[in-house]
PDB file of C-alpha atoms in Angstrom:
ATOM      1  CA  MET A   1     -10.108  20.793  20.926  1.00 34.00           C
ATOM      2  CA  ARG A   2      -7.338  18.025  21.069  1.00 36.00           C
ATOM      3  CA  LEU A   3      -5.859  18.147  17.053  1.00 34.00           C
ATOM      4  CA  LEU A   4      -3.260  20.971  17.950  1.00 33.00           C
ATOM      5  CA  PRO A   5      -1.878  19.316  20.678  1.00 32.00           C
ATOM      6  CA  PHE A   6      -1.028  16.251  19.168  1.00 32.00           C
ATOM      7  CA  ALA A   7       0.051  18.047  16.658  1.00 34.00           C
ATOM      8  CA  ILE A   8       2.995  20.519  17.993  1.00 30.00           C
ATOM      9  CA  VAL A   9       3.880  17.092  20.189  1.00 30.00           C
ATOM     10  CA  ALA A  10       4.043  15.368  16.856  1.00 34.00           C
ATOM     11  CA  LEU A  11       6.071  16.955  15.517  1.00 33.00           C
ATOM     12  CA  ALA A  12       8.592  18.832  17.730  1.00 32.00           C
ATOM     13  CA  ALA A  13      11.219  16.157  16.914  1.00 34.00           C
ATOM     14  CA  MET A  14      10.515  16.326  12.991  1.00 38.00           C
ATOM     15  CA  PRO A  15      13.105  17.229  10.932  1.00 38.00           C
ATOM     16  CA  ALA A  16      12.230  20.543   8.641  1.00 38.00           C
ATOM     17  CA  ALA A  17      10.577  19.708   4.951  1.00 40.00           C
ATOM     18  CA  ALA A  18      14.245  20.018   3.811  1.00 41.00           C
ATOM     19  CA  GLU A  19      15.140  17.330   5.977  1.00 45.00           C
ATOM     20  CA  GLN A  20      12.294  14.972   4.605  1.00 81.00           C
ATOM     21  CA  THR A  21      15.054  13.251   2.538  1.00 90.00           C
ATOM     22  CA  THR A  22      14.290  10.014  -0.332  1.00 94.00           C
ATOM     23  CA  GLY A  23      16.527   7.421   1.563  1.00 93.00           C
ATOM     24  CA  GLN A  24      16.165   8.951   5.227  1.00 94.00           C
ATOM     25  CA  PRO A  25      13.892   7.824   7.938  1.00 94.00           C
ATOM     26  CA  ALA A  26      10.253   9.221   6.939  1.00 94.00           C
ATOM     27  CA  GLY A  27       9.650  11.867   9.840  1.00 93.00           C
ATOM     28  CA  ASN A  28       6.832  10.843  12.228  1.00 94.00           C
ATOM     29  CA  PHE A  29       3.699  12.286  13.273  1.00 96.00           C
ATOM     30  CA  ARG A  30       0.333  12.134  15.221  1.00 96.00           C
ATOM     31  CA  LEU A  31      -3.246  13.822  13.582  1.00 97.00           C
ATOM     32  CA  MET A  32      -6.742  12.845  13.995  1.00 97.00           C
ATOM     33  CA  ASP A  33      -8.358  11.090  11.875  1.00 97.00           C
ATOM     34  CA  ALA A  34     -12.160  11.365  10.523  1.00 96.00           C
ATOM     35  CA  ASP A  35     -13.451   9.440  13.913  1.00 96.00           C
ATOM     36  CA  GLY A  36     -11.462  12.046  15.780  1.00 96.00           C
ATOM     37  CA  LYS A  37      -9.236   9.008  17.274  1.00 97.00           C
ATOM     38  CA  ALA A  38      -5.231  10.162  17.057  1.00 97.00           C
ATOM     39  CA  VAL A  39      -3.466   7.993  14.223  1.00 97.00           C
ATOM     40  CA  THR A  40       0.835   7.778  14.699  1.00 96.00           C
ATOM     41  CA  LEU A  41       3.020   6.827  11.083  1.00 96.00           C
ATOM     42  CA  SER A  42       5.215   4.813  13.674  1.00 95.00           C
ATOM     43  CA  GLN A  43       2.021   2.223  14.959  1.00 96.00           C
ATOM     44  CA  PHE A  44       3.004   0.906  10.937  1.00 96.00           C
ATOM     45  CA  LYS A  45       6.728   0.225  11.556  1.00 91.00           C
ATOM     46  CA  GLY A  46       6.869  -2.599  10.104  1.00 96.00           C
ATOM     47  CA  ARG A  47       4.399  -2.376   7.079  1.00 96.00           C
ATOM     48  CA  PRO A  48       4.921  -0.107   3.999  1.00 97.00           C
ATOM     49  CA  VAL A  49       3.267   3.269   4.286  1.00 98.00           C
ATOM     50  CA  VAL A  50       1.287   5.334   1.746  1.00 98.00           C
ATOM     51  CA  LEU A  51       1.068   9.285   2.608  1.00 98.00           C
ATOM     52  CA  GLU A  52      -1.860  10.563  -0.481  1.00 98.00           C
ATOM     53  CA  TRP A  53      -2.195  14.570   0.343  1.00 98.00           C
ATOM     54  CA  ASN A  54      -5.797  14.707  -0.725  1.00 97.00           C
ATOM     55  CA  ASN A  55      -8.165  18.022  -1.554  1.00 97.00           C
ATOM     56  CA  PRO A  56     -11.719  16.677  -3.199  1.00 96.00           C
ATOM     57  CA  GLY A  57     -12.337  20.008  -4.601  1.00 94.00           C
ATOM     58  CA  CYS A  58      -9.241  19.163  -7.144  1.00 96.00           C
ATOM     59  CA  PRO A  59      -9.978  18.731 -10.419  1.00 96.00           C
ATOM     60  CA  PHE A  60      -6.121  16.635 -10.353  1.00 96.00           C
ATOM     61  CA  VAL A  61      -7.958  14.934  -7.256  1.00 97.00           C
ATOM     62  CA  GLN A  62     -11.095  14.209  -9.257  1.00 97.00           C
ATOM     63  CA  LYS A  63      -9.479  12.603 -11.802  1.00 97.00           C
ATOM     64  CA  HIS A  64      -7.830   9.647 -10.186  1.00 97.00           C
ATOM     65  CA  TYR A  65     -11.030   9.660  -7.114  1.00 97.00           C
ATOM     66  CA  ASP A  66     -13.849   9.621  -9.987  1.00 96.00           C
ATOM     67  CA  SER A  67     -12.200   7.679 -12.678  1.00 97.00           C
ATOM     68  CA  GLY A  68     -11.385   4.770  -9.547  1.00 96.00           C
ATOM     69  CA  ASN A  69      -8.094   4.934 -10.108  1.00 97.00           C
ATOM     70  CA  MET A  70      -7.198   5.954  -6.779  1.00 98.00           C
ATOM     71  CA  GLN A  71      -9.088   3.472  -5.085  1.00 97.00           C
ATOM     72  CA  ALA A  72      -7.746   0.837  -7.267  1.00 97.00           C
ATOM     73  CA  ALA A  73      -4.339   1.626  -6.022  1.00 97.00           C
ATOM     74  CA  GLN A  74      -5.592   1.572  -2.464  1.00 98.00           C
ATOM     75  CA  ALA A  75      -6.649  -1.595  -3.084  1.00 97.00           C
ATOM     76  CA  LYS A  76      -3.400  -3.108  -4.329  1.00 97.00           C
ATOM     77  CA  ALA A  77      -1.350  -1.864  -2.076  1.00 97.00           C
ATOM     78  CA  LYS A  78      -3.547  -2.796   0.805  1.00 96.00           C
ATOM     79  CA  ALA A  79      -3.355  -6.017  -0.920  1.00 96.00           C
ATOM     80  CA  MET A  80       0.908  -5.756  -0.565  1.00 96.00           C
ATOM     81  CA  GLY A  81       0.254  -4.387   2.944  1.00 96.00           C
ATOM     82  CA  ALA A  82       0.609  -1.535   3.164  1.00 97.00           C
ATOM     83  CA  ALA A  83      -1.221   0.840   4.846  1.00 98.00           C
ATOM     84  CA  TRP A  84      -2.567   4.102   3.692  1.00 98.00           C
ATOM     85  CA  LEU A  85      -2.840   7.239   4.338  1.00 98.00           C
ATOM     86  CA  THR A  86      -4.815  10.185   3.249  1.00 98.00           C
ATOM     87  CA  ILE A  87      -3.599  13.479   4.669  1.00 98.00           C
ATOM     88  CA  ASN A  88      -6.037  17.010   3.749  1.00 97.00           C
ATOM     89  CA  SER A  89      -3.870  19.986   4.815  1.00 97.00           C
ATOM     90  CA  GLY A  90      -6.452  22.079   3.816  1.00 96.00           C
ATOM     91  CA  ALA A  91      -6.927  24.868   5.759  1.00 95.00           C
ATOM     92  CA  PRO A  92     -10.711  26.718   7.401  1.00 95.00           C
ATOM     93  CA  GLY A  93     -11.947  28.163   5.075  1.00 94.00           C
ATOM     94  CA  LYS A  94      -9.727  26.983   1.523  1.00 94.00           C
ATOM     95  CA  GLN A  95     -10.942  24.839  -0.412  1.00 92.00           C
ATOM     96  CA  GLY A  96     -11.099  20.797   0.699  1.00 91.00           C
ATOM     97  CA  HIS A  97     -11.273  21.645   3.841  1.00 95.00           C
ATOM     98  CA  MET A  98     -13.173  19.125   5.696  1.00 95.00           C
ATOM     99  CA  THR A  99     -14.558  18.162   8.613  1.00 96.00           C
ATOM    100  CA  GLY A 100     -14.516  14.713   9.932  1.00 96.00           C
ATOM    101  CA  ALA A 101     -17.851  14.452   9.139  1.00 96.00           C
ATOM    102  CA  GLU A 102     -17.124  15.550   5.909  1.00 97.00           C
ATOM    103  CA  ALA A 103     -14.603  13.217   5.398  1.00 96.00           C
ATOM    104  CA  LYS A 104     -16.035  10.251   5.979  1.00 96.00           C
ATOM    105  CA  ALA A 105     -19.031  11.028   3.764  1.00 96.00           C
ATOM    106  CA  PHE A 106     -16.271  12.119   0.974  1.00 96.00           C
ATOM    107  CA  LEU A 107     -14.758   7.998   1.157  1.00 97.00           C
ATOM    108  CA  ALA A 108     -18.425   6.674   1.539  1.00 97.00           C
ATOM    109  CA  ALA A 109     -19.347   8.799  -1.731  1.00 97.00           C
ATOM    110  CA  GLN A 110     -16.343   7.571  -3.419  1.00 97.00           C
ATOM    111  CA  LYS A 111     -15.949   3.956  -2.571  1.00 97.00           C
ATOM    112  CA  ALA A 112     -12.836   4.558  -1.364  1.00 96.00           C
ATOM    113  CA  GLN A 113     -10.428   2.739   1.182  1.00 93.00           C
ATOM    114  CA  PRO A 114      -7.531   4.172   2.928  1.00 97.00           C
ATOM    115  CA  THR A 115      -6.392   3.164   6.117  1.00 98.00           C
ATOM    116  CA  ALA A 116      -7.333   6.244   7.548  1.00 97.00           C
ATOM    117  CA  TYR A 117      -8.137   9.764   6.257  1.00 98.00           C
ATOM    118  CA  LEU A 118      -6.351  12.455   8.372  1.00 98.00           C
ATOM    119  CA  LEU A 119      -6.618  15.860   9.074  1.00 97.00           C
ATOM    120  CA  ASP A 120      -4.240  18.457   9.008  1.00 97.00           C
ATOM    121  CA  PRO A 121      -5.706  21.766   9.241  1.00 96.00           C
ATOM    122  CA  GLN A 122      -2.954  23.846  10.566  1.00 95.00           C
ATOM    123  CA  GLY A 123      -0.842  21.800   8.037  1.00 95.00           C
ATOM    124  CA  ARG A 124       1.848  21.211  10.046  1.00 94.00           C
ATOM    125  CA  VAL A 125       2.424  17.576   8.802  1.00 95.00           C
ATOM    126  CA  GLY A 126       2.092  18.575   5.861  1.00 95.00           C
ATOM    127  CA  LYS A 127       4.608  21.676   6.025  1.00 94.00           C
ATOM    128  CA  GLY A 128       6.958  18.950   7.685  1.00 94.00           C
ATOM    129  CA  TYR A 129       7.191  16.695   4.614  1.00 95.00           C
ATOM    130  CA  GLY A 130       6.697  19.200   2.056  1.00 94.00           C
ATOM    131  CA  ALA A 131       3.911  18.218   0.286  1.00 95.00           C
ATOM    132  CA  LYS A 132       2.908  21.198  -2.259  1.00 95.00           C
ATOM    133  CA  THR A 133       0.209  19.338  -4.472  1.00 96.00           C
ATOM    134  CA  THR A 134      -3.409  17.570  -4.262  1.00 97.00           C
ATOM    135  CA  PRO A 135      -1.767  14.430  -4.616  1.00 97.00           C
ATOM    136  CA  HIS A 136       1.297  14.671  -4.003  1.00 97.00           C
ATOM    137  CA  MET A 137       2.331  10.808  -3.141  1.00 97.00           C
ATOM    138  CA  TYR A 138       4.860   9.523  -0.524  1.00 97.00           C
ATOM    139  CA  LEU A 139       5.776   5.619   0.315  1.00 98.00           C
ATOM    140  CA  ILE A 140       7.594   4.863   3.524  1.00 97.00           C
ATOM    141  CA  ASP A 141       9.106   0.881   3.598  1.00 96.00           C
ATOM    142  CA  ALA A 142       8.479  -1.269   6.862  1.00 96.00           C
ATOM    143  CA  SER A 143      11.688   0.176   8.306  1.00 95.00           C
ATOM    144  CA  GLY A 144      10.588   3.992   7.866  1.00 95.00           C
ATOM    145  CA  LYS A 145      12.605   4.713   5.330  1.00 95.00           C
ATOM    146  CA  LEU A 146      11.255   7.648   2.804  1.00 96.00           C
ATOM    147  CA  VAL A 147      11.374   5.249  -0.118  1.00 97.00           C
ATOM    148  CA  TYR A 148       9.693   7.311  -2.544  1.00 97.00           C
ATOM    149  CA  GLN A 149       8.041  10.796  -3.364  1.00 97.00           C
ATOM    150  CA  GLY A 150       6.110  12.627  -5.638  1.00 96.00           C
ATOM    151  CA  GLY A 151       3.156  12.582  -8.424  1.00 97.00           C
ATOM    152  CA  ILE A 152       1.130   9.606  -8.317  1.00 97.00           C
ATOM    153  CA  ASP A 153       2.086   9.098 -11.737  1.00 97.00           C
ATOM    154  CA  ASP A 154       4.109   9.913 -15.049  1.00 97.00           C
ATOM    155  CA  LYS A 155       1.305  12.008 -16.876  1.00 96.00           C
ATOM    156  CA  PRO A 156       1.194  15.610 -14.635  1.00 96.00           C
ATOM    157  CA  THR A 157      -2.684  16.023 -16.455  1.00 95.00           C
ATOM    158  CA  ALA A 158      -6.596  16.390 -15.130  1.00 94.00           C
ATOM    159  CA  ASP A 159      -7.767  14.191 -17.953  1.00 95.00           C
ATOM    160  CA  LYS A 160      -8.801  11.041 -16.434  1.00 96.00           C
ATOM    161  CA  ALA A 161      -8.537   9.330 -20.188  1.00 96.00           C
ATOM    162  CA  ASP A 162      -4.392   9.406 -19.538  1.00 95.00           C
ATOM    163  CA  ILE A 163      -4.459   7.235 -16.500  1.00 96.00           C
ATOM    164  CA  PRO A 164      -4.424   3.861 -18.750  1.00 95.00           C
ATOM    165  CA  GLY A 165      -1.409   5.359 -20.391  1.00 96.00           C
ATOM    166  CA  ALA A 166       0.746   6.241 -17.193  1.00 96.00           C
ATOM    167  CA  ARG A 167       3.154   4.775 -15.252  1.00 97.00           C
ATOM    168  CA  ASN A 168       2.030   4.406 -11.268  1.00 97.00           C
ATOM    169  CA  HIS A 169       5.100   5.624  -9.749  1.00 97.00           C
ATOM    170  CA  LEU A 170       3.704   4.718  -6.853  1.00 97.00           C
ATOM    171  CA  LEU A 171       3.235   1.285  -7.173  1.00 98.00           C
ATOM    172  CA  ALA A 172       5.785   0.287  -9.149  1.00 97.00           C
ATOM    173  CA  ALA A 173       7.689   1.819  -5.476  1.00 97.00           C
ATOM    174  CA  LEU A 174       5.691  -0.480  -3.851  1.00 97.00           C
ATOM    175  CA  GLY A 175       5.995  -3.650  -5.517  1.00 97.00           C
ATOM    176  CA  GLU A 176      10.035  -3.521  -5.862  1.00 97.00           C
ATOM    177  CA  VAL A 177       9.951  -2.589  -1.964  1.00 96.00           C
ATOM    178  CA  LYS A 178       7.879  -5.746  -1.748  1.00 94.00           C
ATOM    179  CA  ALA A 179      10.547  -7.795  -4.351  1.00 95.00           C
ATOM    180  CA  GLY A 180      13.920  -6.687  -2.262  1.00 94.00           C
ATOM    181  CA  LYS A 181      14.780  -4.417  -5.561  1.00 95.00           C
ATOM    182  CA  LYS A 182      16.077  -0.898  -4.952  1.00 95.00           C
ATOM    183  CA  VAL A 183      13.145   2.085  -6.141  1.00 96.00           C
ATOM    184  CA  SER A 184      14.052   2.988  -9.864  1.00 96.00           C
ATOM    185  CA  VAL A 185      12.206   5.692  -9.853  1.00 96.00           C
ATOM    186  CA  ALA A 186      13.157   7.029  -5.886  1.00 96.00           C
ATOM    187  CA  GLU A 187      11.529  10.713  -6.891  1.00 96.00           C
ATOM    188  CA  ALA A 188       9.209  11.916  -9.415  1.00 96.00           C
ATOM    189  CA  ARG A 189       7.760  15.602 -10.080  1.00 94.00           C
ATOM    190  CA  PRO A 190       4.758  16.208  -7.925  1.00 95.00           C
ATOM    191  CA  TYR A 191       1.515  17.754  -9.690  1.00 96.00           C
ATOM    192  CA  GLY A 192      -2.280  18.734  -9.199  1.00 96.00           C
ATOM    193  CA  CYS A 193      -3.204  22.106  -6.829  1.00 96.00           C
ATOM    194  CA  SER A 194      -1.147  23.517  -5.003  1.00 95.00           C
ATOM    195  CA  VAL A 195      -2.201  22.108  -0.992  1.00 96.00           C
ATOM    196  CA  LYS A 196      -4.238  25.248   0.222  1.00 95.00           C
ATOM    197  CA  TYR A 197      -2.497  25.658   3.661  1.00 95.00           C
ATOM    198  CA  ALA A 198      -3.814  27.825   5.983  1.00 91.00           C
ATOM    199  CA  ASP A 199      -2.190  32.010   5.836  1.00 85.00           C
TER     200      ASP A 199
END
């Protein structure tokens, strides 16, 4: 299994969680996707990148997937030229942990179309980014700078009925970036289930 060496190499030069600062360059990483292929953040330089922390067993994640809200956000972001990387930092034996085959089955069942679904069972990338919840969203601009981090929207509930009236912070930030504007809400409180890191 080659995931562990990749993760160590990838994060050796990555800032600690406290140093993942909005407005500063985002830490590069390298993880294996659901097909067993290595993916790096740096390979998407020149286009915006969305990071989405995922745990299919979390009711807050289910709110956004079962309603189609996350899939719609993925489609809109990709239509605006962004890459969308869904990351699972659930540890083996913990809620949400998935193998590559299980991740592909989840994507197929939900008709989700991220650019890649990345597996981080050691939690190194999640901890390196300070990802606290599922979902926890990040937006990196085309120059590699972190321009948004926090909740997907301003309705921190597991109720699908709250989605239509919510402000989608992620898509708003992406729209502002694409328009050459400053991101008006660059940080918001993340909400959801805690990321199930290894003990």
